[in-house]
GROMACS .gro file of C-alpha atoms in nm:
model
  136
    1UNK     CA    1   0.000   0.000   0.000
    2UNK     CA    2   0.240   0.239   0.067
    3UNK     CA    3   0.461   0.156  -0.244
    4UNK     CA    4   0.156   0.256  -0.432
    5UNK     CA    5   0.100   0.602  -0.284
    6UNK     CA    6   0.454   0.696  -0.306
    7UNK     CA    7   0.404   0.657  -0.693
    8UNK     CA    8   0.098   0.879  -0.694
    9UNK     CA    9   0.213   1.191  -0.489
   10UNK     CA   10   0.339   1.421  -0.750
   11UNK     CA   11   0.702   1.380  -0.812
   12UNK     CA   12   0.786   1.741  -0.680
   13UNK     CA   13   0.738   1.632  -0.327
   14UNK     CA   14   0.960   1.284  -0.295
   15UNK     CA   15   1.232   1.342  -0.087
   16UNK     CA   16   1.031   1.675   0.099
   17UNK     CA   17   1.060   1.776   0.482
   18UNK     CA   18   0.658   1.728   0.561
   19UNK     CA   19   0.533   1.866   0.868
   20UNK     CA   20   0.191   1.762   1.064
   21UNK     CA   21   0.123   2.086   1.268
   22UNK     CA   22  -0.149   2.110   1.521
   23UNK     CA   23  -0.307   1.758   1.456
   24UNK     CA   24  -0.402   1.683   1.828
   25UNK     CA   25  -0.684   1.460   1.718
   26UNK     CA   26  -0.491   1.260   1.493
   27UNK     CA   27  -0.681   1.337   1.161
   28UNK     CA   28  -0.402   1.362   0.951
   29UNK     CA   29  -0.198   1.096   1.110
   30UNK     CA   30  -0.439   0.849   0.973
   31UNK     CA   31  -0.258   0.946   0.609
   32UNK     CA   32   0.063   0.898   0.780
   33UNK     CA   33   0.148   0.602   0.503
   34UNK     CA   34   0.130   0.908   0.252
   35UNK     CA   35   0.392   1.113   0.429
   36UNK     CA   36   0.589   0.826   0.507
   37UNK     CA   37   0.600   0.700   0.123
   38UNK     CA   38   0.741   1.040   0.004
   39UNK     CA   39   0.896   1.198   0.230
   40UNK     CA   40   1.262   1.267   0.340
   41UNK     CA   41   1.181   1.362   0.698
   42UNK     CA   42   0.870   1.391   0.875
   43UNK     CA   43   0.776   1.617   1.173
   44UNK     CA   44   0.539   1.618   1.407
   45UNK     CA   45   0.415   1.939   1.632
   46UNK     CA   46   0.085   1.959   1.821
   47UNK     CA   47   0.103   2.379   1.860
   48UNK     CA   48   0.108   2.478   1.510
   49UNK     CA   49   0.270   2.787   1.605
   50UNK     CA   50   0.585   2.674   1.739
   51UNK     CA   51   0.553   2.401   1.464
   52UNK     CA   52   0.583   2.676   1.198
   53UNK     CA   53   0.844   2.903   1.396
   54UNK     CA   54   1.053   2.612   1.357
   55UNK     CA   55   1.057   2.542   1.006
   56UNK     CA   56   1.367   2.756   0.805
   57UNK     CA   57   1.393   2.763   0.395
   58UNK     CA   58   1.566   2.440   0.311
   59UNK     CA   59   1.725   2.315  -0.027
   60UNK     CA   60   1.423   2.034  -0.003
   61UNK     CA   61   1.057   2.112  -0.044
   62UNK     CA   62   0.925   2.229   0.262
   63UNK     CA   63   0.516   2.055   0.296
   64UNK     CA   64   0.353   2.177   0.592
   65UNK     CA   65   0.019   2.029   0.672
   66UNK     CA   66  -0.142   2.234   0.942
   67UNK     CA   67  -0.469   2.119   1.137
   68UNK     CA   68  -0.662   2.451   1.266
   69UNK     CA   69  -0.919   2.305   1.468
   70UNK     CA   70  -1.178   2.572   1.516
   71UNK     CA   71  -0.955   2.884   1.496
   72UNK     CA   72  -0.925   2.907   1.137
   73UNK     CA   73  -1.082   3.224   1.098
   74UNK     CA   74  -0.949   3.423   1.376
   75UNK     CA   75  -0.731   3.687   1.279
   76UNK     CA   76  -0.418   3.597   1.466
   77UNK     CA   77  -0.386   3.256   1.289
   78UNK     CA   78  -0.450   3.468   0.932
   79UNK     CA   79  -0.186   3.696   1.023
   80UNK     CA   80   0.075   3.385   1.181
   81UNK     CA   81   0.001   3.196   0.815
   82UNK     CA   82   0.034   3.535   0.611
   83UNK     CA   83   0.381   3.584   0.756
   84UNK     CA   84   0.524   3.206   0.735
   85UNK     CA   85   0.429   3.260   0.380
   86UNK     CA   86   0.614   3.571   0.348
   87UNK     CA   87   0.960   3.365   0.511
   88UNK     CA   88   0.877   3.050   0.355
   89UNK     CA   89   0.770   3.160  -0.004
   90UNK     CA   90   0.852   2.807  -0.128
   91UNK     CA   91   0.684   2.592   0.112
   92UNK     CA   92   0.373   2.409   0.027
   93UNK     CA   93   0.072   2.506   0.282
   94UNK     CA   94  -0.247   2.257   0.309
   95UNK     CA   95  -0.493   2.353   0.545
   96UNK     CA   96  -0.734   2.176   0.729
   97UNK     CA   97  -1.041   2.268   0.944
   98UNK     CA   98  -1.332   2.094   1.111
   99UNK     CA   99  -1.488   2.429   1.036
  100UNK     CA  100  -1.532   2.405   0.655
  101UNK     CA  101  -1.819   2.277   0.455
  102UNK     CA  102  -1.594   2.150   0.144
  103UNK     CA  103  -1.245   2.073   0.015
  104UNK     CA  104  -1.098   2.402  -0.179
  105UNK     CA  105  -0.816   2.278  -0.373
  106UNK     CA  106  -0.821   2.597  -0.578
  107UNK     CA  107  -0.575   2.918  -0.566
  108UNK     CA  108  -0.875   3.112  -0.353
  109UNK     CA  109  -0.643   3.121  -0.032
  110UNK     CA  110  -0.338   3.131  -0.179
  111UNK     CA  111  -0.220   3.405   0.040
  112UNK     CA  112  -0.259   3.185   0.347
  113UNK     CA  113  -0.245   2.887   0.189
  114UNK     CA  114  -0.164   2.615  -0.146
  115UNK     CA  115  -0.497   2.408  -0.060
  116UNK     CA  116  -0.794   2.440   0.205
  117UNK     CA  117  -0.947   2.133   0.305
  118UNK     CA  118  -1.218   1.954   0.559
  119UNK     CA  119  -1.076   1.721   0.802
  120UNK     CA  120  -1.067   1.430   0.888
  121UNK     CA  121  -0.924   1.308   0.545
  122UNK     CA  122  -0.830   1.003   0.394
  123UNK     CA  123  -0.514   0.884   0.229
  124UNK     CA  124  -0.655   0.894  -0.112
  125UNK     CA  125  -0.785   1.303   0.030
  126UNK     CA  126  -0.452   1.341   0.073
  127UNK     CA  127  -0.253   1.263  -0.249
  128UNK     CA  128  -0.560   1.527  -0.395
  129UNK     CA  129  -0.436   1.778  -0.197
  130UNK     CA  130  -0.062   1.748  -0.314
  131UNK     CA  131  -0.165   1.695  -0.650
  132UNK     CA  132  -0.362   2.029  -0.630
  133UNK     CA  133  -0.092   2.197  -0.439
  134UNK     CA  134   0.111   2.105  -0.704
  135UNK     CA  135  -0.055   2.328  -0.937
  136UNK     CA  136  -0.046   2.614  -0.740
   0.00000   0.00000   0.00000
């Protein structure tokens, strides 16, 4: 199973740093196969803000997968992921809320983020959201 995701994550992310930010109910590490097909290192953080004051530009593709709970929409969190971006203009940003009605896997945040989506997600969720990240 994993061999097979590893060969559908687009090939712009093999051998990336991924980091699982503020997942304290353990929605995304139920696609932890995914990350652990593709990537070079994988980190975990429950406080997504020390999470992403810990990640630095790197020669390898930064993917940071951040779970916002129920704060999504607060300004503090839109101002934390407006200047990560501005640092880390290269790293790939998914998103994911309880908060949300639907998946947005299209460039509408991308000044917060490369992909918006619903959680919990699945593995095959997942490799959508690269794929569409990989577009943006």
């Amino acid at each position: 199973m994993v061999k097979r995701f590893a060969t559908e994550v687009p090939a712009a992310f093999h051998n990336c740093d991924v980091h699982v930010l503020g997942d304290s109910e353990g929605d995304f590490l139920t696609c932890s196969d995914v990350f652990m097909a593709h990537a070079g290192d994988v980190f975990f953080d429950e406080c997504f803000e020390r999470g992403l004051g810990a990640i630095r530009p790197d020669r390898r593709v930064q993917v940071v997968i951040l779970h916002m709970g129920d704060c999504v929409t607060q300004h503090w969190v839109i101002d934390l992921l407006k200047d990560f971006r501005r640092r880390n203009p290269s790293a790939v940003v998914i998103v994911g809320s309880r908060d949300v009605a639907n998946d947005d896997l299209t460039c509408e945040w991308v000044e917060l983020c490369d992909v918006f989506m619903r959680v919990p997600k699945s593995p095959i969720d997942m490799i959508a959201a690269y794929r569409a990240a990989s577009l943006h």
